[in-house]
Coordinates of C-alpha atoms in Angstrom, one line a residue:
Chain A
X1235 CA 24.6 26.2 -26.1
X1236 CA 25.9 22.9 -25.1
X1237 CA 25.9 21.7 -21.9
X1238 CA 27.5 18.8 -19.8
X1239 CA 24.3 16.8 -17.9
X1240 CA 24.8 14.6 -15.9
X1241 CA 22.0 12.3 -13.8
X1242 CA 23.6 10.4 -10.2
X1243 CA 21.4 7.8 -9.2
X1244 CA 21.6 5.5 -6.6
X1245 CA 22.8 2.1 -9.3
X1246 CA 24.2 4.2 -12.4
X1247 CA 25.3 7.1 -13.6
X1248 CA 24.2 8.7 -16.8
X1249 CA 26.3 11.1 -18.4
X1250 CA 25.4 13.5 -21.6
X1251 CA 26.3 16.3 -23.7
X1252 CA 22.6 18.1 -25.0
X1253 CA 23.2 21.1 -27.7
X1254 CA 20.2 22.5 -29.5
X1255 CA 18.1 19.7 -28.2
X1256 CA 20.1 17.3 -29.6
X1257 CA 21.8 14.5 -27.1
X1258 CA 25.0 14.4 -29.1
X1259 CA 26.6 11.8 -27.0
X1260 CA 25.6 10.0 -24.0
X1261 CA 27.6 7.2 -21.8
X1262 CA 26.6 5.2 -18.4
X1263 CA 28.2 4.2 -15.5
X1264 CA 27.7 1.8 -12.2
X1265 CA 27.1 5.3 -9.5
X1266 CA 29.4 3.2 -6.7
X1267 CA 27.1 4.1 -4.1
X1268 CA 29.2 1.4 -1.5
X1269 CA 32.2 3.9 -2.1
X1270 CA 33.3 7.3 -1.0
X1271 CA 31.8 10.4 -2.7
X1272 CA 34.9 11.4 -4.1
X1273 CA 35.3 8.2 -6.3
X1274 CA 31.6 9.1 -7.7
X1275 CA 33.0 12.9 -8.4
X1276 CA 35.5 10.8 -10.1
X1277 CA 33.9 8.5 -11.9
X1278 CA 32.0 11.4 -12.9
X1279 CA 34.9 13.4 -14.2
X1280 CA 35.9 10.2 -16.6
X1281 CA 32.9 10.0 -17.7
X1282 CA 32.9 13.7 -19.0
X1283 CA 36.5 13.3 -20.2
X1284 CA 35.1 10.4 -22.0
X1285 CA 32.4 12.2 -23.8
X1286 CA 34.9 15.5 -24.6
X1287 CA 37.3 13.3 -26.1
X1288 CA 34.7 11.7 -28.3
X1289 CA 32.7 14.7 -29.4
X1290 CA 36.5 16.4 -29.3
X1291 CA 35.7 19.3 -27.3
X1292 CA 37.0 21.3 -24.8
X1293 CA 35.5 23.2 -21.3
X1294 CA 35.5 26.2 -22.6
X1295 CA 33.1 25.1 -25.3
X1296 CA 30.6 24.5 -23.2
X1297 CA 27.4 26.9 -21.1
X1298 CA 27.6 24.4 -17.9
X1299 CA 27.2 21.7 -16.0
X1300 CA 23.7 20.3 -14.8
X1301 CA 23.7 17.4 -12.1
X1302 CA 20.7 16.1 -10.9
X1303 CA 20.7 13.5 -7.8
X1304 CA 17.9 12.3 -5.6
X1305 CA 17.5 14.0 -2.2
X1306 CA 16.4 17.5 -1.3
X1307 CA 19.3 20.1 -3.1
X1308 CA 19.6 23.7 -2.2
X1309 CA 19.2 24.9 -5.9
X1310 CA 20.5 28.6 -5.0
X1311 CA 23.4 27.5 -3.7
X1312 CA 24.1 24.0 -5.3
X1313 CA 23.9 22.1 -1.6
X1314 CA 22.5 18.2 -0.9
X1315 CA 20.8 19.0 2.2
X1316 CA 19.5 15.5 2.6
X1317 CA 19.7 12.3 0.8
X1318 CA 19.4 8.6 1.5
X1319 CA 22.5 6.5 2.8
X1320 CA 23.6 5.9 -0.5
X1321 CA 25.4 9.2 -1.0
X1322 CA 25.2 10.5 2.3
X1323 CA 28.8 12.1 1.9
X1324 CA 27.4 14.5 -0.5
X1325 CA 26.0 16.5 1.9
X1326 CA 29.5 17.7 2.5
X1327 CA 30.8 18.1 -1.3
X1328 CA 31.6 21.7 -2.8
X1329 CA 29.5 21.1 -6.0
X1330 CA 30.4 25.1 -6.9
X1331 CA 34.5 24.7 -6.5
X1332 CA 34.3 21.5 -8.2
X1333 CA 33.2 22.4 -11.4
X1334 CA 34.5 25.7 -11.1
X1335 CA 38.0 24.6 -10.1
X1336 CA 37.9 21.5 -13.0
X1337 CA 36.4 22.8 -15.8
X1338 CA 35.6 26.4 -15.2
X1339 CA 32.3 26.3 -15.6
X1340 CA 28.7 27.3 -13.6
X1341 CA 26.6 24.4 -12.4
X1342 CA 23.2 24.1 -11.7
X1343 CA 22.1 21.9 -9.5
X1344 CA 18.5 20.0 -8.9
X1345 CA 16.6 17.3 -7.3
X1346 CA 16.1 14.2 -10.0
X1347 CA 12.2 13.9 -9.9
X1348 CA 12.0 17.8 -10.6
X1349 CA 14.2 17.5 -13.8
X1350 CA 12.6 14.6 -14.6
X1351 CA 9.2 16.7 -14.4
X1352 CA 11.4 19.6 -16.8
X1353 CA 12.5 16.6 -19.3
X1354 CA 8.5 15.8 -19.4
X1355 CA 7.5 19.5 -19.7
X1356 CA 9.4 20.2 -23.0
X1357 CA 10.0 16.4 -24.8
X1358 CA 7.7 14.2 -23.0
X1359 CA 3.6 13.7 -21.7
X1360 CA 4.1 17.3 -20.2
X1361 CA 4.0 19.4 -23.7
X1362 CA 2.4 22.4 -23.9
X1363 CA 1.0 22.0 -20.3
X1364 CA 2.5 24.2 -17.3
X1365 CA 0.4 22.3 -14.7
X1366 CA 2.3 19.4 -13.7
X1367 CA 2.9 17.0 -10.7
X1368 CA 5.2 13.6 -11.3
X1369 CA 5.1 10.8 -9.4
X1370 CA 8.3 8.5 -9.1
X1371 CA 7.5 4.6 -8.4
X1372 CA 11.3 3.2 -7.8
X1373 CA 12.9 1.7 -5.0
X1374 CA 11.4 4.9 -3.0
X1375 CA 8.3 7.2 -4.0
X1376 CA 9.2 10.6 -5.6
X1377 CA 7.3 13.4 -6.7
X1378 CA 7.6 16.9 -8.5
X1379 CA 5.0 19.8 -9.2
X1380 CA 4.9 22.7 -11.5
X1381 CA 3.0 25.2 -11.2
X1382 CA 2.1 27.9 -14.1
X1383 CA 5.9 26.7 -15.6
X1384 CA 7.2 27.1 -12.3
X1385 CA 8.8 24.2 -10.1
X1386 CA 7.6 24.4 -6.8
X1387 CA 10.4 24.5 -4.2
X1388 CA 9.4 26.1 -0.8
X1389 CA 11.5 27.3 1.5
X1390 CA 13.7 24.6 2.8
X1391 CA 13.9 23.0 -1.1
X1392 CA 11.3 20.6 0.2
X1393 CA 7.7 21.6 -1.6
X1394 CA 7.0 18.5 -4.0
X1395 CA 9.1 16.4 -3.5
X1396 CA 7.5 14.9 -0.8
X1397 CA 4.3 13.0 -2.5
X1398 CA 5.9 9.9 -1.7
X1399 CA 5.6 10.6 2.2
X1400 CA 1.7 12.0 2.1
X1401 CA 0.1 9.9 4.9
X1402 CA -2.9 8.2 3.3
X1403 CA -3.4 5.9 6.4
X1404 CA -3.1 7.4 9.9
X1405 CA -3.5 3.9 10.9
X1406 CA -0.9 2.8 9.1
X1407 CA 2.7 1.2 8.9
X1408 CA 6.5 3.5 10.1
X1409 CA 8.2 4.0 7.2
X1410 CA 12.2 4.9 6.9
X1411 CA 11.3 8.4 6.4
X1412 CA 10.0 8.6 10.2
X1413 CA 6.3 9.2 9.0
X1414 CA 3.3 6.4 9.4
X1415 CA 1.3 5.5 6.9
X1416 CA 2.8 7.7 4.0
X1417 CA 2.0 6.2 0.1
X1418 CA 6.1 5.0 0.1
X1419 CA 5.4 2.7 3.6
X1420 CA 2.4 1.6 2.0
X1421 CA 3.4 0.8 -1.4
X1422 CA 7.2 0.5 -2.3
X1423 CA 9.0 -2.2 -3.5
X1424 CA 10.5 -2.8 -0.4
X1425 CA 7.7 -3.3 1.6
X1426 CA 6.7 -5.5 -0.8
X1427 CA 6.9 -8.9 0.9
X1428 CA 5.6 -7.7 3.8
X1429 CA 2.4 -6.2 2.1
X1430 CA 2.0 -10.3 0.7
X1431 CA 2.8 -11.6 3.5
X1432 CA -0.4 -9.4 5.5
X1433 CA -3.0 -10.0 2.6
X1434 CA -5.0 -13.1 2.9
X1435 CA -3.5 -16.1 1.8
X1436 CA -0.4 -13.9 0.9
X1437 CA 2.1 -16.5 2.5
X1438 CA 1.3 -19.2 -0.5
X1439 CA 2.7 -16.6 -3.1
X1440 CA 6.1 -16.4 -0.3
X1441 CA 6.4 -19.8 -0.3
X1442 CA 6.2 -20.2 -3.9
X1443 CA 9.1 -21.7 -6.4
X1444 CA 9.8 -17.9 -7.0
X1445 CA 10.8 -14.6 -5.9
X1446 CA 8.0 -12.5 -5.7
X1447 CA 9.1 -8.6 -7.3
X1448 CA 6.3 -6.3 -9.0
X1449 CA 7.0 -7.8 -12.4
X1450 CA 6.4 -11.1 -11.2
X1451 CA 3.1 -9.8 -9.3
X1452 CA 1.7 -7.9 -12.5
X1453 CA 2.2 -10.8 -14.5
X1454 CA 0.3 -13.1 -11.7
X1455 CA -2.8 -10.5 -11.9
X1456 CA -2.7 -11.2 -15.5
X1457 CA -3.4 -15.0 -15.1
X1458 CA -6.1 -14.3 -13.2
X1459 CA -4.3 -15.0 -9.7
X1460 CA -6.6 -13.8 -7.0
X1461 CA -4.2 -13.3 -4.0
X1462 CA -1.6 -11.3 -6.3
X1463 CA -4.9 -8.9 -7.5
X1464 CA -5.8 -8.4 -3.8
X1465 CA -1.8 -7.6 -3.3
X1466 CA -1.8 -5.3 -6.3
X1467 CA -5.6 -3.2 -5.9
X1468 CA -4.5 -2.6 -2.1
X1469 CA -1.2 -1.4 -3.8
X1470 CA -3.2 0.3 -6.6
X1471 CA -5.4 2.3 -4.2
X1472 CA -2.0 3.4 -2.4
X1473 CA -1.0 5.6 -5.1
X1474 CA -4.3 6.5 -6.6
X1475 CA -4.6 8.2 -3.2
X1476 CA -1.2 9.3 -3.3
X1477 CA -2.5 11.0 -6.8
X1478 CA -6.0 12.7 -5.9
X1479 CA -3.1 14.3 -2.4
X1480 CA -1.1 15.6 -5.5
X1481 CA -3.7 16.9 -6.9
X1482 CA -5.5 18.5 -3.9
X1483 CA -2.3 20.4 -2.6
X1484 CA -1.0 21.3 -6.4
X1485 CA -4.2 21.5 -9.2
X1486 CA -2.4 20.1 -12.1
X1487 CA -3.8 19.8 -15.3
X1488 CA -1.8 16.1 -16.3
X1489 CA 0.1 14.1 -13.8
X1490 CA 3.0 12.1 -14.9
X1491 CA 3.3 8.1 -13.7
X1492 CA 7.2 7.3 -14.0
X1493 CA 9.3 4.5 -12.9
X1494 CA 9.9 0.4 -14.7
X1495 CA 7.1 -0.6 -12.5
X1496 CA 4.6 1.9 -15.5
X1497 CA 5.8 -1.6 -18.1
X1498 CA 2.4 -2.6 -16.6
X1499 CA 0.1 0.7 -17.1
X1500 CA -2.2 -1.7 -19.0
X1501 CA -3.4 -2.6 -15.3
X1502 CA -2.1 0.5 -13.2
X1503 CA -3.6 3.5 -15.5
X1504 CA -7.2 2.2 -15.4
X1505 CA -7.2 1.8 -12.0
X1506 CA -5.7 5.6 -11.4
X1507 CA -8.3 7.2 -13.7
X1508 CA -10.8 5.7 -12.2
X1509 CA -10.1 6.0 -8.6
X1510 CA -9.2 9.8 -9.4
X1511 CA -12.2 10.6 -11.6
X1512 CA -14.4 9.4 -8.3
X1513 CA -12.4 10.6 -5.7
X1514 CA -10.7 13.9 -6.6
X1515 CA -12.0 17.2 -6.3
X1516 CA -11.9 19.4 -9.7
X1517 CA -14.3 21.9 -10.1
X1518 CA -14.7 22.2 -13.7
X1519 CA -11.8 20.1 -15.0
X1520 CA -10.3 16.8 -15.7
X1521 CA -6.9 16.0 -14.6
X1522 CA -5.4 13.6 -16.9
X1523 CA -3.1 10.5 -15.9
X1524 CA -0.5 9.8 -17.9
X1525 CA 2.8 6.6 -17.8
X1526 CA 6.1 8.4 -18.8
X1527 CA 7.0 7.2 -22.0
X1528 CA 10.5 8.7 -21.9
X1529 CA 12.3 7.5 -19.2
X1530 CA 15.9 6.9 -20.6
X1531 CA 17.4 10.8 -20.9
X1532 CA 14.7 12.4 -19.2
X1533 CA 16.7 13.9 -16.2
X1534 CA 19.1 14.7 -18.7
X1535 CA 16.9 16.6 -20.9
X1536 CA 15.5 18.6 -18.0
X1537 CA 18.7 19.7 -16.1
X1538 CA 19.8 20.7 -19.4
X1539 CA 16.9 22.9 -19.7
X1540 CA 17.8 24.2 -16.2
X1541 CA 21.3 24.9 -16.8
X1542 CA 20.0 26.9 -20.3
X1543 CA 16.9 28.7 -18.3
X1544 CA 19.2 29.7 -15.6
X1545 CA 22.4 31.4 -17.5
X1546 CA 20.9 31.2 -20.8
X1547 CA 18.0 32.2 -20.5
X1548 CA 17.2 29.4 -23.4
X1549 CA 13.2 29.2 -22.9
X1550 CA 11.3 27.4 -25.6
X1551 CA 8.6 29.9 -26.4
X1552 CA 5.6 27.0 -27.2
X1553 CA 5.3 26.4 -24.1
X1554 CA 5.1 29.9 -22.1
Chain B
X220 CA -6.4 54.3 1.3
X221 CA -9.4 53.2 2.4
X222 CA -11.4 49.9 1.3
X223 CA -14.3 48.8 1.8
X224 CA -13.7 45.6 3.5
X225 CA -16.4 42.0 3.8
X226 CA -16.2 38.8 4.8
X227 CA -19.0 36.2 3.6
X228 CA -19.3 33.5 5.6
X229 CA -22.0 30.2 5.8
X230 CA -23.7 31.8 9.0
X231 CA -22.5 35.6 9.1
X232 CA -21.6 38.6 6.9
X233 CA -18.8 40.9 8.6
X234 CA -18.2 44.2 7.3
X235 CA -15.4 46.8 7.8
X236 CA -13.7 50.3 6.6
X237 CA -9.9 50.0 6.9
X238 CA -8.1 52.8 6.3
X239 CA -3.8 52.7 7.2
X240 CA -4.4 49.5 9.4
X241 CA -7.0 51.1 11.0
X242 CA -10.5 49.2 11.6
X243 CA -12.8 52.5 11.3
X244 CA -15.6 51.2 11.2
X245 CA -17.2 47.6 11.4
X246 CA -20.4 45.7 11.7
X247 CA -21.8 42.0 11.4
X248 CA -25.5 41.0 10.0
X249 CA -26.7 37.5 9.2
X250 CA -25.8 36.0 5.7
X251 CA -29.3 34.8 4.7
X252 CA -27.9 31.6 3.5
X253 CA -31.7 30.6 3.4
X254 CA -32.4 33.1 0.8
X255 CA -31.6 34.1 -2.9
X256 CA -28.1 35.0 -3.5
X257 CA -29.3 38.7 -4.8
X258 CA -31.0 39.2 -1.4
X259 CA -27.7 38.4 0.2
X260 CA -25.8 40.8 -1.6
X261 CA -28.9 43.4 -0.3
X262 CA -28.2 42.8 2.5
X263 CA -24.5 43.6 1.8
X264 CA -25.3 46.9 0.2
X265 CA -27.4 48.1 3.7
X266 CA -24.4 47.3 5.8
X267 CA -21.9 49.2 3.2
X268 CA -24.3 52.1 3.5
X269 CA -24.7 51.9 7.1
X270 CA -20.6 51.8 6.9
X271 CA -20.5 55.2 5.2
X272 CA -23.1 57.2 6.7
X273 CA -21.9 56.4 10.4
X274 CA -18.3 57.7 9.0
X275 CA -19.9 60.0 6.9
X276 CA -18.6 59.1 3.5
X277 CA -18.8 58.2 0.0
X278 CA -18.0 55.8 -2.4
X279 CA -15.7 57.7 -4.6
X280 CA -13.3 58.7 -1.4
X281 CA -12.5 54.6 -1.3
X282 CA -9.6 52.6 -2.7
X283 CA -11.7 49.3 -3.5
X284 CA -14.0 46.8 -2.5
X285 CA -12.7 43.7 -1.1
X286 CA -15.1 40.5 -0.3
X287 CA -13.6 37.1 0.7
X288 CA -16.2 33.9 1.0
X289 CA -15.5 29.9 1.3
X290 CA -15.5 28.1 -2.4
X291 CA -13.0 28.0 -4.9
X292 CA -12.4 31.8 -6.1
X293 CA -11.3 32.8 -9.8
X294 CA -9.7 35.6 -8.8
X295 CA -8.5 36.7 -11.8
X296 CA -11.8 37.4 -12.9
X297 CA -13.9 37.6 -9.6
X298 CA -16.2 34.9 -10.6
X299 CA -17.1 32.1 -7.5
X300 CA -16.0 28.7 -9.1
X301 CA -17.6 26.4 -6.6
X302 CA -19.3 26.4 -3.7
X303 CA -21.5 24.5 -1.1
X304 CA -25.2 24.4 -1.2
X305 CA -25.7 28.2 0.7
X306 CA -25.1 30.4 -1.4
X307 CA -24.7 28.1 -5.0
X308 CA -26.3 31.0 -7.0
X309 CA -22.8 33.2 -6.0
X310 CA -21.7 31.6 -9.3
X311 CA -23.7 33.4 -11.9
X312 CA -23.2 36.3 -10.1
X313 CA -21.4 39.2 -12.1
X314 CA -19.4 41.1 -8.8
X315 CA -17.4 43.3 -11.3
X316 CA -20.4 45.0 -12.2
X317 CA -22.1 44.9 -9.1
X318 CA -19.1 47.0 -7.5
X319 CA -18.7 49.0 -10.5
X320 CA -22.7 50.2 -10.5
X321 CA -23.2 50.3 -7.4
X322 CA -19.9 52.0 -6.1
X323 CA -18.0 53.1 -8.8
X324 CA -15.0 50.3 -7.3
X325 CA -12.8 47.9 -8.2
X326 CA -13.6 44.8 -6.5
X327 CA -10.9 42.2 -5.1
X328 CA -12.3 38.4 -4.6
X329 CA -10.9 35.9 -2.4
X330 CA -11.2 32.2 -0.4
X331 CA -12.3 33.5 2.8
X332 CA -9.1 30.6 4.0
X333 CA -6.3 32.2 1.8
X334 CA -7.5 36.0 3.3
X335 CA -7.4 34.6 7.2
X336 CA -4.1 33.5 5.9
X337 CA -2.9 36.9 4.7
X338 CA -4.8 38.7 7.9
X339 CA -2.3 36.2 10.1
X340 CA 0.2 37.1 7.9
X341 CA 0.3 40.8 8.7
X342 CA -1.2 41.2 11.9
X343 CA -1.5 37.9 13.8
X344 CA 0.4 34.5 14.1
X345 CA 2.5 34.9 10.9
X346 CA 3.9 38.0 10.8
X347 CA 7.8 38.1 9.9
X348 CA 7.2 34.7 8.1
X349 CA 7.1 34.3 4.2
X350 CA 6.1 30.5 4.6
X351 CA 2.8 29.5 5.8
X352 CA 0.0 27.1 6.2
X353 CA -3.3 27.8 7.6
X354 CA -6.0 25.3 8.1
X355 CA -9.3 26.2 9.6
X356 CA -11.3 23.7 11.6
X357 CA -15.0 24.9 11.6
X358 CA -18.0 22.9 9.8
X359 CA -16.0 22.0 7.3
X360 CA -11.9 22.2 7.2
X361 CA -10.2 24.6 4.8
X362 CA -7.3 25.6 4.0
X363 CA -4.5 27.9 2.3
X364 CA -0.7 28.0 1.4
X365 CA 2.1 30.7 1.1
X366 CA 5.5 30.5 -0.9
X367 CA 7.9 33.2 0.1
X368 CA 5.0 35.8 0.7
X369 CA 3.1 34.6 -2.7
X370 CA -0.6 33.0 -1.8
X371 CA -0.6 29.3 -4.0
X372 CA -3.3 29.2 -6.1
X373 CA -3.0 26.8 -9.1
X374 CA -4.1 26.4 -12.9
X375 CA -8.1 26.2 -11.1
X376 CA -7.7 28.2 -8.2
X377 CA -7.9 24.8 -6.2
X378 CA -3.7 24.9 -4.6
X379 CA -3.9 25.2 -0.9
X380 CA -7.5 25.4 -0.3
X381 CA -8.2 21.7 -0.2
X382 CA -5.8 20.5 2.7
X383 CA -9.2 19.4 4.3
X384 CA -9.5 17.0 1.5
X385 CA -6.5 15.3 1.8
X386 CA -7.2 11.8 2.0
X387 CA -5.5 10.3 5.2
X388 CA -7.3 7.1 5.5
X389 CA -7.2 5.7 2.0
X390 CA -9.7 2.5 3.8
X391 CA -11.9 5.4 5.5
X392 CA -15.5 7.1 5.1
X393 CA -17.3 8.8 2.1
X394 CA -17.3 12.7 2.3
X395 CA -19.7 15.2 1.0
X396 CA -16.4 16.3 -1.0
X397 CA -16.8 13.1 -3.3
X398 CA -13.6 11.6 -1.7
X399 CA -13.1 8.9 1.0
X400 CA -10.9 8.8 3.9
X401 CA -10.3 13.1 3.7
X402 CA -9.6 14.5 6.9
X403 CA -12.7 16.1 7.0
X404 CA -14.4 12.8 6.4
X405 CA -12.8 11.5 9.4
X406 CA -12.9 14.5 12.5
X407 CA -15.4 17.4 11.4
X408 CA -17.7 18.4 13.5
X409 CA -20.1 17.3 10.9
X410 CA -19.2 13.3 11.4
X411 CA -18.9 13.8 15.1
X412 CA -21.8 12.1 15.8
X413 CA -20.8 9.1 13.6
X414 CA -17.1 9.0 14.6
X415 CA -18.7 8.8 18.6
X416 CA -20.8 6.0 17.7
X417 CA -17.6 3.9 16.3
X418 CA -15.8 4.5 18.8
X419 CA -15.9 1.5 21.8
X420 CA -18.5 2.4 24.3
X421 CA -19.1 5.4 22.4
X422 CA -23.3 5.1 22.8
X423 CA -23.1 6.0 26.4
X424 CA -21.7 9.4 25.9
X425 CA -24.7 9.7 22.7
X426 CA -27.1 7.8 25.0
X427 CA -26.1 10.3 27.7
X428 CA -28.2 13.9 28.9
X429 CA -26.6 16.4 27.1
X430 CA -25.7 17.0 23.0
X431 CA -22.5 16.4 22.4
X432 CA -20.6 18.9 20.5
X433 CA -16.6 19.5 20.2
X434 CA -17.0 22.0 23.5
X435 CA -18.8 19.3 25.6
X436 CA -16.2 16.6 24.1
X437 CA -12.9 18.3 25.2
X438 CA -14.9 19.6 28.4
X439 CA -15.1 15.8 29.1
X440 CA -11.6 14.7 28.4
X441 CA -10.5 17.5 31.1
X442 CA -12.7 15.9 33.7
X443 CA -11.1 12.6 32.9
X444 CA -13.5 10.5 30.3
X445 CA -11.9 8.0 28.8
X446 CA -14.2 7.4 25.9
X447 CA -14.2 11.0 25.4
X448 CA -10.5 10.8 25.0
X449 CA -10.5 7.7 22.5
X450 CA -12.8 9.9 20.6
X451 CA -11.0 13.4 20.6
X452 CA -7.2 11.1 20.0
X453 CA -8.5 9.8 16.8
X454 CA -9.5 13.1 15.7
X455 CA -6.2 15.2 16.6
X456 CA -4.4 12.3 15.0
X457 CA -6.6 13.0 11.9
X458 CA -5.7 16.5 12.0
X459 CA -2.4 16.2 13.0
X460 CA -1.5 14.2 9.7
X461 CA -3.4 16.4 7.7
X462 CA -1.1 18.9 9.1
X463 CA 1.9 16.6 8.2
X464 CA 0.2 16.9 4.8
X465 CA 0.4 20.2 4.4
X466 CA 4.1 20.3 5.7
X467 CA 5.2 18.1 3.2
X468 CA 3.4 19.3 0.2
X469 CA 4.3 23.1 0.7
X470 CA 7.4 23.7 3.0
X471 CA 6.0 26.2 5.2
X472 CA 8.0 27.4 8.7
X473 CA 4.7 27.9 11.0
X474 CA 1.6 26.2 10.4
X475 CA -1.6 28.1 12.1
X476 CA -4.6 26.6 12.9
X477 CA -7.9 28.4 13.6
X478 CA -11.4 27.7 14.5
X479 CA -13.5 27.9 17.5
X480 CA -12.4 24.7 18.4
X481 CA -9.1 26.1 18.9
X482 CA -10.7 27.3 22.2
X483 CA -9.5 23.8 23.3
X484 CA -6.2 24.7 21.9
X485 CA -4.3 23.6 25.7
X486 CA -5.3 20.0 24.7
X487 CA -4.8 20.2 20.5
X488 CA -1.9 22.5 20.3
X489 CA 0.4 19.7 22.4
X490 CA -0.7 16.8 20.2
X491 CA -0.4 18.6 17.2
X492 CA 3.1 19.4 17.7
X493 CA 4.1 16.1 19.0
X494 CA 3.0 14.5 16.0
X495 CA 4.5 16.8 13.5
X496 CA 7.9 16.4 15.8
X497 CA 7.2 12.9 15.6
X498 CA 6.3 12.3 11.7
X499 CA 6.9 15.1 9.3
X500 CA 9.7 15.1 7.5
X501 CA 12.2 18.4 7.6
X502 CA 15.2 18.1 6.7
X503 CA 17.2 20.8 8.9
X504 CA 14.4 23.2 10.3
X505 CA 11.5 22.6 12.5
X506 CA 8.1 23.7 12.0
X507 CA 6.0 25.9 14.8
X508 CA 2.0 25.2 14.8
X509 CA 0.6 27.8 16.3
X510 CA -3.4 28.4 16.9
X511 CA -4.6 31.8 15.4
X512 CA -5.0 34.0 18.1
X513 CA -6.8 37.4 16.0
X514 CA -9.7 35.0 14.4
X515 CA -12.9 37.6 14.8
X516 CA -11.4 40.2 11.8
X517 CA -8.3 38.0 10.3
X518 CA -10.0 38.1 7.3
X519 CA -11.0 41.8 6.8
X520 CA -7.5 42.4 7.2
X521 CA -6.3 40.0 4.9
X522 CA -9.0 41.4 2.1
X523 CA -7.9 44.7 2.9
X524 CA -4.3 43.9 2.0
X525 CA -5.5 42.1 -1.0
X526 CA -7.1 45.1 -2.6
X527 CA -4.2 47.2 -1.9
X528 CA -1.7 44.8 -3.2
X529 CA -3.4 44.7 -6.0
X530 CA -4.5 48.4 -6.7
X531 CA -2.6 50.6 -4.8
X532 CA 0.7 48.3 -4.2
X533 CA 0.8 49.2 -0.8
X534 CA 2.7 46.2 0.7
X535 CA 4.2 46.4 4.2
X536 CA 7.8 46.4 3.7
X537 CA 8.3 44.6 6.7
X538 CA 7.8 41.4 5.9
X539 CA 9.5 41.5 2.4

C-alpha cells in the first residue's frame, strides 16, 4: 500500500510517498512555526499536491496519511494534547476531518520520537531487536520506548516520551518543563551558555571570538581544551545517567541515540558505553548503545509502518 | 479456585490459603535467610502442611501455588534471575519441579513489589484504576508498574522493578546496586547514618542517647527538631524525585507508596503530593499519591490473583 507520510518538525516539514518500503518521492519545506497552524497545514497540503503531481497519482490510490510531530499525541483519536509553543494551535486542529475532507483518507498520528524509534526498528539500528529505547538529542531531549515489539504509550500517551525530563539531579536547575534537575535542564543546547558559565574558567570560552555551540565545543575537546572537556564531561554524565534511567525503566536490549550532536559520536558513544557498563543494573545481559545512522527520513519510515500496521496489518514478519 | 499463596521476604515468610477472595487460613514463619535455601523451602513445606492440616484439605483440592519474593524473577519459567545475598541459592532452585513433585500443582512466581501492586489493584488503594505505580520503601526501595491493567515486565523481567535505582543525583553516592546517586543510595534506611552524618550538625543526633532510625527521626521532626527536619526534607526530596521519574516513565493515574515508614504518612504524603504537583509533567490530568493501607497480606492477595489469572482466568470484571 502507498502512503503519504509527513514529519512536522519545529524547523522543517519533511514529506514523502512510501510504497512497499520504497521512498517514491520526498520533499521539504519550512515549518513556519511563527505563523498560524492553519498556514502550516496549508503548506503541508501544497507539499502533498506537489508529490501527487510529480508521481502522477491521485488520493484514491493511497492507503492513508501518516503524520508525526513533537508533543503528546492522543494516537487513538488523533489529537495533539500538549506541544511546545511553536505549534500550540495544533491542539484544537481536527486532523481526522482534515484528512477525510481533503483526501478521503484515514490518518495516523504519532509523536516523532516514537516514529523515529519505529523507523530505526524497521530500517535502522534497531533491526532484529524488539526491545528498544530511543533518546533524541536536539534542542530539547526526547525519548521513546518499545517493549516486545510494541510502542509504550501509557494511559495519557506520555509513557516513554519523557526520558528527557527524568530528574537526574534533585538539586539541579529549573527546566521549562516545570521539573528541576531533569536531563534536559542539565544538558540541552538551550542551556549550553549557562552551563558553560557555571564551569570553572567557563567565561574564557564565552568571551572568546567565536559563538559556542555543541559543534564548537566538541571540536575544542578534540583540540585538547580542558575547559571544554570539563563542560562536555558534565553533559555526557547527564546524558548517560538519563540512559541508565531509561534502561532501568524499560529494560531494553539496545538504546539508540539520535540527533545532529551524534556527529560527535566518536567522543559521545565511548563515554556512554562505559558509564552504562559501570552503572546500569543488568542482571545477565548487556545493553548496546548505538548512534542513529539513518536520521534523514527515519521518522517517515516509522509513520509509514504505523499507517500500514493500523489499517493494513502489513507487518514485517522478520522482526516478529 | 483455592490456592496456596507464599510471600517469601527477607525476614519473614507469610503463607495463606485463599479461596474466592477469602483468606481461609494464614501463618507466619522466619525466612531463615542465614541458612541454606533448601531449609527455607523445607520451612515453606511445613507451613503448607500446617495450613492443609488446619483446614482439613489435600493438595488435589487446590488450583495452584503462588510464590512471590524479592529479586528479578523470570515469570515465564519460574526462575530467580537475580536476588540479594540473603537467598542467592534460590537462583539454582527448580521451583516447577518442587511444586510438581511435592504437590502435583502448577506454580506461579513473581517479584514481591509486583504482587503488592496487584494486591492493591484488586483489594486496596488501586481499586478501579488500571494504571498504577508502586513504590516500596523498606530496607531497600522497590517498585512496580502496571499499564492498562497489565504488569510491566520488560525483556529481562526488570522493567518497573528498578525505580529505586533510577539516578536522581548524578553527583551522588555509590549504591550497592552498582549505580551512583540512585534513589536508594540517597535515602534508604541502610544509608541513614551516613546521610545524618552529612547533614549540618547531624553529629548531634548521632551522638545523642538514642539509636536513630526513621521512626525516631520522624518523631523528632514532629517535636520540631530542625536537624532531623533537614535530614528528612532531603530524603523526602529524593523519594519525591523518584516518584516524578516513575510518573514520567509509566504515566500512571495513581502512585501507591508502601512500607512501615508510611506510618509517618502525615509528614510524607503532603510533601510528596506538593512536589509531584509542582514538578511532574502531566498534560491534562493529575496523579494521585496514596499510602498503602493493606500492607499485611497485600502480596498474598496479589499472587493469588496471578495464579487464577494464569491458570483459571478468574479475572475481576470490575476492573477490566
